[in-house]
């Protein structure tokens, strides 16, 4: 099952900058683990925003929720999830 997820990051105003950098480091490591196993297929920066559009390929709503909730930035992001279906004009 494929999903488009838009994530918008809302950095806390009062966090120690080093702590924030450590969260960003863990975020990258966590996300890339799911890129390597094929569940996190694309991530694109939205120009001009601290936000992305991502494509996930997972088994269920529950699996997607578990992955999204595990992002170290989860407490600092707004997420919008859209389920995707195959388009009849798609070549593959
Ligand atoms: O858009 C961002 O930078 C936040 C983020 C969410 C997943 C990821 O790898 O980075």
mmCIF file of C-alpha atoms and ligand atoms in Angstrom:
data_model
loop_
_atom_site.group_PDB
_atom_site.id
_atom_site.type_symbol
_atom_site.label_atom_id
_atom_site.label_comp_id
_atom_site.label_asym_id
_atom_site.label_seq_id
_atom_site.Cartn_x
_atom_site.Cartn_y
_atom_site.Cartn_z
ATOM 1 C CA UNK A 1 0.000 0.000 0.000
ATOM 2 C CA UNK A 2 1.393 3.344 -1.026
ATOM 3 C CA UNK A 3 0.970 6.580 0.829
ATOM 4 C CA UNK A 4 1.999 10.174 0.277
ATOM 5 C CA UNK A 5 2.929 11.891 3.505
ATOM 6 C CA UNK A 6 3.536 15.609 3.824
ATOM 7 C CA UNK A 7 5.607 16.452 6.888
ATOM 8 C CA UNK A 8 6.079 19.994 8.131
ATOM 9 C CA UNK A 9 8.690 20.557 10.813
ATOM 10 C CA UNK A 10 7.986 23.029 13.625
ATOM 11 C CA UNK A 11 11.314 23.450 15.427
ATOM 12 C CA UNK A 12 10.914 24.235 19.125
ATOM 13 C CA UNK A 13 12.013 27.763 19.975
ATOM 14 C CA UNK A 14 13.585 26.907 23.315
ATOM 15 C CA UNK A 15 15.597 23.733 22.618
ATOM 16 C CA UNK A 16 19.361 23.618 23.080
ATOM 17 C CA UNK A 17 20.871 23.801 19.524
ATOM 18 C CA UNK A 18 23.114 20.781 20.175
ATOM 19 C CA UNK A 19 20.121 18.699 21.283
ATOM 20 C CA UNK A 20 18.278 19.772 18.114
ATOM 21 C CA UNK A 21 21.261 18.761 15.941
ATOM 22 C CA UNK A 22 21.302 15.347 17.638
ATOM 23 C CA UNK A 23 17.589 14.872 16.891
ATOM 24 C CA UNK A 24 18.240 15.787 13.227
ATOM 25 C CA UNK A 25 21.118 13.275 13.090
ATOM 26 C CA UNK A 26 18.898 10.523 14.497
ATOM 27 C CA UNK A 27 16.097 11.532 12.132
ATOM 28 C CA UNK A 28 18.353 11.014 9.116
ATOM 29 C CA UNK A 29 19.601 7.650 10.401
ATOM 30 C CA UNK A 30 16.049 6.445 11.192
ATOM 31 C CA UNK A 31 14.635 7.563 7.822
ATOM 32 C CA UNK A 32 17.493 6.075 5.836
ATOM 33 C CA UNK A 33 16.986 2.661 7.477
ATOM 34 C CA UNK A 34 13.477 2.579 5.945
ATOM 35 C CA UNK A 35 14.832 3.881 2.615
ATOM 36 C CA UNK A 36 17.278 0.960 2.571
ATOM 37 C CA UNK A 37 14.540 -1.627 3.212
ATOM 38 C CA UNK A 38 12.297 -0.119 0.510
ATOM 39 C CA UNK A 39 9.479 1.126 2.748
ATOM 40 C CA UNK A 40 10.432 4.818 2.400
ATOM 41 C CA UNK A 41 10.698 5.233 -1.363
ATOM 42 C CA UNK A 42 10.983 8.990 -1.963
ATOM 43 C CA UNK A 43 11.543 12.185 -0.049
ATOM 44 C CA UNK A 44 11.426 15.630 -1.633
ATOM 45 C CA UNK A 45 11.965 18.981 0.017
ATOM 46 C CA UNK A 46 9.118 21.454 -0.553
ATOM 47 C CA UNK A 47 10.864 24.544 -1.872
ATOM 48 C CA UNK A 48 10.916 27.393 0.597
ATOM 49 C CA UNK A 49 9.556 25.377 3.530
ATOM 50 C CA UNK A 50 10.958 23.173 6.304
ATOM 51 C CA UNK A 51 8.696 20.465 4.924
ATOM 52 C CA UNK A 52 8.808 17.429 2.678
ATOM 53 C CA UNK A 53 6.648 15.189 0.557
ATOM 54 C CA UNK A 54 7.429 11.520 1.048
ATOM 55 C CA UNK A 55 6.223 8.257 -0.484
ATOM 56 C CA UNK A 56 5.976 5.121 1.649
ATOM 57 C CA UNK A 57 5.199 1.553 0.572
ATOM 58 C CA UNK A 58 4.002 -0.439 3.595
ATOM 59 C CA UNK A 59 1.664 -3.306 4.488
ATOM 60 C CA UNK A 60 -0.973 -1.422 6.442
ATOM 61 C CA UNK A 61 -2.164 1.799 8.070
ATOM 62 C CA UNK A 62 -0.838 0.442 11.350
ATOM 63 C CA UNK A 63 2.642 -0.157 9.925
ATOM 64 C CA UNK A 64 2.749 3.364 8.473
ATOM 65 C CA UNK A 65 1.633 4.833 11.780
ATOM 66 C CA UNK A 66 4.312 2.915 13.653
ATOM 67 C CA UNK A 67 7.016 4.137 11.252
ATOM 68 C CA UNK A 68 5.827 7.755 11.338
ATOM 69 C CA UNK A 69 5.449 7.811 15.109
ATOM 70 C CA UNK A 70 9.012 6.525 15.451
ATOM 71 C CA UNK A 71 10.606 9.485 13.683
ATOM 72 C CA UNK A 72 12.674 11.403 16.255
ATOM 73 C CA UNK A 73 11.094 14.590 14.874
ATOM 74 C CA UNK A 74 7.553 13.192 15.275
ATOM 75 C CA UNK A 75 6.726 15.449 18.270
ATOM 76 C CA UNK A 76 7.811 18.468 16.182
ATOM 77 C CA UNK A 77 6.045 17.698 12.897
ATOM 78 C CA UNK A 78 2.581 18.136 11.445
ATOM 79 C CA UNK A 79 1.771 15.217 9.139
ATOM 80 C CA UNK A 80 -0.789 14.821 6.437
ATOM 81 C CA UNK A 81 -1.285 11.289 5.076
ATOM 82 C CA UNK A 82 -2.892 10.490 1.708
ATOM 83 C CA UNK A 83 -3.547 6.904 0.566
ATOM 84 C CA UNK A 84 -2.591 6.309 -3.079
ATOM 85 C CA UNK A 85 -4.178 4.030 -5.706
ATOM 86 C CA UNK A 86 -2.843 3.031 -9.105
ATOM 87 C CA UNK A 87 -3.601 5.534 -11.872
ATOM 88 C CA UNK A 88 -5.144 3.929 -15.005
ATOM 89 C CA UNK A 89 -2.693 5.821 -17.264
ATOM 90 C CA UNK A 90 0.393 4.658 -15.389
ATOM 91 C CA UNK A 91 2.863 2.585 -17.466
ATOM 92 C CA UNK A 92 3.961 0.539 -14.474
HETATM 93 O O1 LIG B 1 11.820 17.245 6.134
HETATM 94 C C1 LIG B 1 12.601 17.041 7.057
HETATM 95 O O2 LIG B 1 13.776 17.453 7.088
HETATM 96 C C2 LIG B 1 12.122 16.175 8.216
HETATM 97 C C3 LIG B 1 12.370 14.800 7.942
HETATM 98 C C4 LIG B 1 11.380 13.778 7.935
HETATM 99 C C5 LIG B 1 12.010 12.659 7.505
HETATM 100 C C6 LIG B 1 13.353 12.983 7.236
HETATM 101 O O3 LIG B 1 14.230 12.229 6.841
HETATM 102 O O4 LIG B 1 13.586 14.321 7.475
#
